[in-house]
Amino acid sequence: MFTLNFVEYIIHLLKDPRSAIAGAIAAGPLFAYGFVFLIVFIETAVVFFPFLPGDSLLFAAGFFAADGGFNIIVLLALVWIAAIVGDQCNFMIGHFFGRKIVESGKVKAMTPEHIQKSEAFLEKWGHLAIFLGRFFPFIRTFVPFIAGMGGMHWRSFVIYNILGGITWSTIFILLGYFFGGIPFVQQHFEFLIIGIVLVSLVPTAVGILRSYLNKKKVSQE
């Protein structure tokens, strides 16, 4: 029942983020802050949920902070903690259980394409991939997991995890905070959120398409 309600709420958040977050705020500050913390934490910590709307949620939360729905300082502190601790948990899950999870095949989101793209991203950028990966959906969730599974040194991971978590969450929160009050943004808020989701998915879509074309090219040779 909890899983069903959670999925329904996520669908509602994607369809109408303004009313979803407004409803959380109306339920009280504890629920509102807890909701934002939980979504950011789960998206970054649990490899089963790479589809959660992290970027758009942060923007929308910043939008409501500008109207007094959230205290901007408290909000920033919470999302920093959620992002950093979430990635750290993901790293540890990958380190201790990564091979078993991948071999089980039970994580449907962990397709060969997603794993391959995350591994290539990590191989290309090295430790910097932990920082840069924050800005790409799916990669944001898979890179810490694969870094842990691949044996990256824990202290190296921590440095880039902290820098990436703070930078990513701060940028999107402040974008919503400073630009959310613009009349055009308020009038087209839902379309803007959809735009953020689509733009953030472009690199992932391009990577999958490129991988498909490369495989097709190899098979024809």
Tab-separated table of C-alpha atoms in Angstrom:
chain	number	residue	atom	x	y	z
A	1	MET	CA	0.000	0.000	0.000
A	2	PHE	CA	2.818	2.401	0.904
A	3	THR	CA	4.592	1.620	-2.395
A	4	LEU	CA	1.410	2.239	-4.363
A	5	ASN	CA	0.770	5.562	-2.617
A	6	PHE	CA	4.383	6.608	-3.131
A	7	VAL	CA	4.262	5.840	-6.860
A	8	GLU	CA	0.946	7.672	-7.192
A	9	TYR	CA	2.404	10.713	-5.455
A	10	ILE	CA	5.460	10.684	-7.741
A	11	ILE	CA	3.173	10.579	-10.782
A	12	HIS	CA	1.235	13.506	-9.322
A	13	LEU	CA	4.512	15.356	-8.724
A	14	LEU	CA	5.518	14.870	-12.357
A	15	LYS	CA	2.125	15.914	-13.691
A	16	ASP	CA	1.508	18.906	-11.439
A	17	PRO	CA	4.573	19.728	-9.304
A	18	ARG	CA	3.145	23.024	-8.071
A	19	SER	CA	0.052	21.489	-6.483
A	20	ALA	CA	1.994	18.437	-5.221
A	21	ILE	CA	4.498	20.553	-3.312
A	22	ALA	CA	1.829	23.035	-2.243
A	23	GLY	CA	-0.061	20.088	-0.749
A	24	ALA	CA	3.069	18.978	1.105
A	25	ILE	CA	3.571	22.490	2.490
A	26	ALA	CA	-0.090	22.642	3.547
A	27	ALA	CA	0.418	19.405	5.500
A	28	GLY	CA	2.942	21.167	7.707
A	29	PRO	CA	6.660	22.048	7.658
A	30	LEU	CA	7.777	18.656	8.957
A	31	PHE	CA	6.008	16.854	6.127
A	32	ALA	CA	7.090	19.405	3.502
A	33	TYR	CA	10.786	19.364	4.380
A	34	GLY	CA	10.680	15.612	4.925
A	35	PHE	CA	9.121	15.087	1.500
A	36	VAL	CA	11.829	17.061	-0.317
A	37	PHE	CA	14.563	15.343	1.696
A	38	LEU	CA	13.109	11.887	0.994
A	39	ILE	CA	12.828	12.343	-2.779
A	40	VAL	CA	16.373	13.689	-3.139
A	41	PHE	CA	17.763	11.003	-0.847
A	42	ILE	CA	15.977	8.114	-2.560
A	43	GLU	CA	16.922	9.261	-6.065
A	44	THR	CA	20.602	9.455	-5.140
A	45	ALA	CA	20.783	6.536	-2.680
A	46	VAL	CA	18.636	3.780	-4.137
A	47	VAL	CA	19.574	2.364	-7.516
A	48	PHE	CA	15.982	1.133	-7.939
A	49	PHE	CA	14.655	4.710	-8.345
A	50	PRO	CA	16.721	6.544	-10.990
A	51	PHE	CA	13.583	8.063	-12.508
A	52	LEU	CA	12.671	10.357	-9.612
A	53	PRO	CA	12.409	14.053	-10.607
A	54	GLY	CA	15.387	15.443	-8.688
A	55	ASP	CA	16.171	18.481	-10.868
A	56	SER	CA	12.581	19.645	-11.251
A	57	LEU	CA	11.809	18.996	-7.567
A	58	LEU	CA	14.701	21.209	-6.458
A	59	PHE	CA	13.635	23.978	-8.835
A	60	ALA	CA	10.044	23.790	-7.614
A	61	ALA	CA	11.163	23.798	-3.964
A	62	GLY	CA	13.238	26.913	-4.634
A	63	PHE	CA	10.188	28.488	-6.269
A	64	PHE	CA	8.138	27.940	-3.113
A	65	ALA	CA	10.995	29.153	-0.918
A	66	ALA	CA	10.792	32.506	-2.699
A	67	ASP	CA	7.112	32.721	-1.645
A	68	GLY	CA	7.876	31.803	1.966
A	69	GLY	CA	6.746	28.181	1.741
A	70	PHE	CA	10.242	27.043	2.737
A	71	ASN	CA	13.022	28.706	4.644
A	72	ILE	CA	15.780	28.907	2.029
A	73	ILE	CA	18.598	28.241	4.520
A	74	VAL	CA	16.891	25.195	6.034
A	75	LEU	CA	15.944	23.937	2.584
A	76	LEU	CA	19.505	24.199	1.271
A	77	ALA	CA	20.934	22.472	4.338
A	78	LEU	CA	18.452	19.595	4.017
A	79	VAL	CA	19.025	18.967	0.325
A	80	TRP	CA	22.803	19.132	0.818
A	81	ILE	CA	22.570	16.425	3.471
A	82	ALA	CA	20.139	14.333	1.405
A	83	ALA	CA	22.289	14.512	-1.731
A	84	ILE	CA	25.596	13.789	0.014
A	85	VAL	CA	24.370	11.022	2.307
A	86	GLY	CA	22.301	9.528	-0.526
A	87	ASP	CA	25.275	9.179	-2.850
A	88	GLN	CA	27.396	7.801	-0.012
A	89	CYS	CA	24.805	5.095	0.697
A	90	ASN	CA	24.651	4.290	-3.018
A	91	PHE	CA	28.434	3.939	-3.117
A	92	MET	CA	28.402	1.543	-0.157
A	93	ILE	CA	25.569	-0.516	-1.668
A	94	GLY	CA	27.584	-0.852	-4.856
A	95	HIS	CA	30.724	-1.759	-2.909
A	96	PHE	CA	29.172	-4.517	-0.808
A	97	PHE	CA	26.282	-5.784	-2.941
A	98	GLY	CA	26.848	-4.414	-6.466
A	99	ARG	CA	27.848	-7.629	-8.214
A	100	LYS	CA	24.996	-9.623	-6.698
A	101	ILE	CA	22.434	-6.943	-7.611
A	102	VAL	CA	23.600	-6.740	-11.222
A	103	GLU	CA	23.787	-10.532	-11.621
A	104	SER	CA	20.307	-10.977	-10.160
A	105	GLY	CA	18.756	-8.935	-12.975
A	106	LYS	CA	16.000	-7.787	-10.626
A	107	VAL	CA	16.704	-4.064	-11.065
A	108	LYS	CA	14.850	-3.407	-14.299
A	109	ALA	CA	16.165	0.154	-14.559
A	110	MET	CA	19.721	-1.193	-14.575
A	111	THR	CA	19.726	-2.042	-18.264
A	112	PRO	CA	22.969	-2.925	-20.087
A	113	GLU	CA	22.752	0.448	-21.852
A	114	HIS	CA	22.525	2.385	-18.584
A	115	ILE	CA	25.362	0.415	-17.016
A	116	GLN	CA	27.529	0.760	-20.104
A	117	LYS	CA	26.938	4.492	-20.349
A	118	SER	CA	27.671	5.007	-16.645
A	119	GLU	CA	30.851	2.917	-16.861
A	120	ALA	CA	32.007	4.841	-19.945
A	121	PHE	CA	31.251	8.136	-18.195
A	122	LEU	CA	33.209	7.038	-15.139
A	123	GLU	CA	36.119	5.764	-17.237
A	124	LYS	CA	36.289	8.980	-19.276
A	125	TRP	CA	36.118	11.464	-16.407
A	126	GLY	CA	37.559	9.458	-13.533
A	127	HIS	CA	36.882	10.921	-10.079
A	128	LEU	CA	35.407	14.038	-11.723
A	129	ALA	CA	32.555	11.826	-12.977
A	130	ILE	CA	31.172	11.770	-9.418
A	131	PHE	CA	30.827	15.552	-9.595
A	132	LEU	CA	29.639	15.841	-13.202
A	133	GLY	CA	27.284	12.865	-12.956
A	134	ARG	CA	25.073	14.827	-10.571
A	135	PHE	CA	23.717	16.814	-13.506
A	136	PHE	CA	22.511	13.834	-15.563
A	137	PRO	CA	19.437	11.729	-14.648
A	138	PHE	CA	20.057	7.972	-14.404
A	139	ILE	CA	23.823	8.577	-14.501
A	140	ARG	CA	23.359	10.484	-11.242
A	141	THR	CA	22.019	7.308	-9.663
A	142	PHE	CA	24.222	4.710	-11.339
A	143	VAL	CA	27.689	6.334	-11.188
A	144	PRO	CA	28.072	6.135	-7.364
A	145	PHE	CA	26.852	2.531	-7.440
A	146	ILE	CA	29.325	1.538	-10.161
A	147	ALA	CA	32.137	3.507	-8.497
A	148	GLY	CA	31.570	1.491	-5.325
A	149	MET	CA	31.314	-1.743	-7.258
A	150	GLY	CA	34.516	-0.925	-9.166
A	151	GLY	CA	36.561	-0.296	-6.038
A	152	MET	CA	37.060	3.481	-6.166
A	153	HIS	CA	38.828	4.677	-3.020
A	154	TRP	CA	36.315	5.872	-0.432
A	155	ARG	CA	38.131	9.120	0.438
A	156	SER	CA	38.402	10.147	-3.201
A	157	PHE	CA	34.703	9.505	-3.650
A	158	VAL	CA	33.766	11.552	-0.582
A	159	ILE	CA	35.502	14.719	-1.821
A	160	TYR	CA	33.747	14.770	-5.197
A	161	ASN	CA	30.494	13.578	-3.638
A	162	ILE	CA	30.378	16.579	-1.301
A	163	LEU	CA	31.343	19.071	-4.020
A	164	GLY	CA	28.857	17.609	-6.499
A	165	GLY	CA	25.980	17.280	-4.044
A	166	ILE	CA	26.271	20.868	-2.816
A	167	THR	CA	26.775	22.368	-6.284
A	168	TRP	CA	23.955	20.469	-8.006
A	169	SER	CA	21.316	21.033	-5.336
A	170	THR	CA	22.270	24.673	-4.776
A	171	ILE	CA	22.094	25.571	-8.472
A	172	PHE	CA	18.597	24.182	-8.976
A	173	ILE	CA	17.248	25.509	-5.677
A	174	LEU	CA	18.545	29.020	-6.388
A	175	LEU	CA	17.294	28.954	-9.978
A	176	GLY	CA	13.789	28.365	-8.641
A	177	TYR	CA	14.293	30.880	-5.829
A	178	PHE	CA	15.458	33.782	-7.993
A	179	PHE	CA	13.543	33.133	-11.196
A	180	GLY	CA	10.349	31.639	-9.767
A	181	GLY	CA	8.880	35.078	-9.100
A	182	ILE	CA	9.032	36.150	-12.738
A	183	PRO	CA	5.437	36.393	-14.091
A	184	PHE	CA	6.272	34.373	-17.208
A	185	VAL	CA	7.682	31.554	-15.040
A	186	GLN	CA	4.633	31.590	-12.769
A	187	GLN	CA	2.241	31.469	-15.715
A	188	HIS	CA	4.057	28.629	-17.455
A	189	PHE	CA	5.415	26.802	-14.426
A	190	GLU	CA	4.301	23.303	-15.417
A	191	PHE	CA	5.716	23.639	-18.937
A	192	LEU	CA	8.984	24.914	-17.513
A	193	ILE	CA	9.246	21.905	-15.204
A	194	ILE	CA	8.598	19.564	-18.135
A	195	GLY	CA	11.278	21.454	-20.062
A	196	ILE	CA	13.789	20.936	-17.253
A	197	VAL	CA	13.048	17.214	-17.226
A	198	LEU	CA	13.370	16.920	-21.003
A	199	VAL	CA	16.582	18.942	-21.211
A	200	SER	CA	18.170	16.927	-18.403
A	201	LEU	CA	17.270	13.698	-20.226
A	202	VAL	CA	18.808	14.771	-23.548
A	203	PRO	CA	22.389	13.609	-22.745
A	204	THR	CA	21.096	10.228	-21.580
A	205	ALA	CA	18.938	9.815	-24.688
A	206	VAL	CA	21.841	10.799	-26.963
A	207	GLY	CA	24.112	8.292	-25.206
A	208	ILE	CA	21.593	5.458	-25.603
A	209	LEU	CA	21.040	6.329	-29.275
A	210	ARG	CA	24.788	6.479	-29.905
A	211	SER	CA	25.259	3.094	-28.202
A	212	TYR	CA	22.465	1.592	-30.325
A	213	LEU	CA	23.950	2.969	-33.558
A	214	ASN	CA	27.422	1.699	-32.653
A	215	LYS	CA	26.065	-1.793	-31.953
A	216	LYS	CA	24.143	-1.731	-35.230
A	217	LYS	CA	27.269	-0.640	-37.095
A	218	VAL	CA	29.334	-3.421	-35.545
A	219	SER	CA	26.703	-6.048	-36.367
A	220	GLN	CA	26.673	-4.953	-40.025
A	221	GLU	CA	30.446	-5.212	-40.392
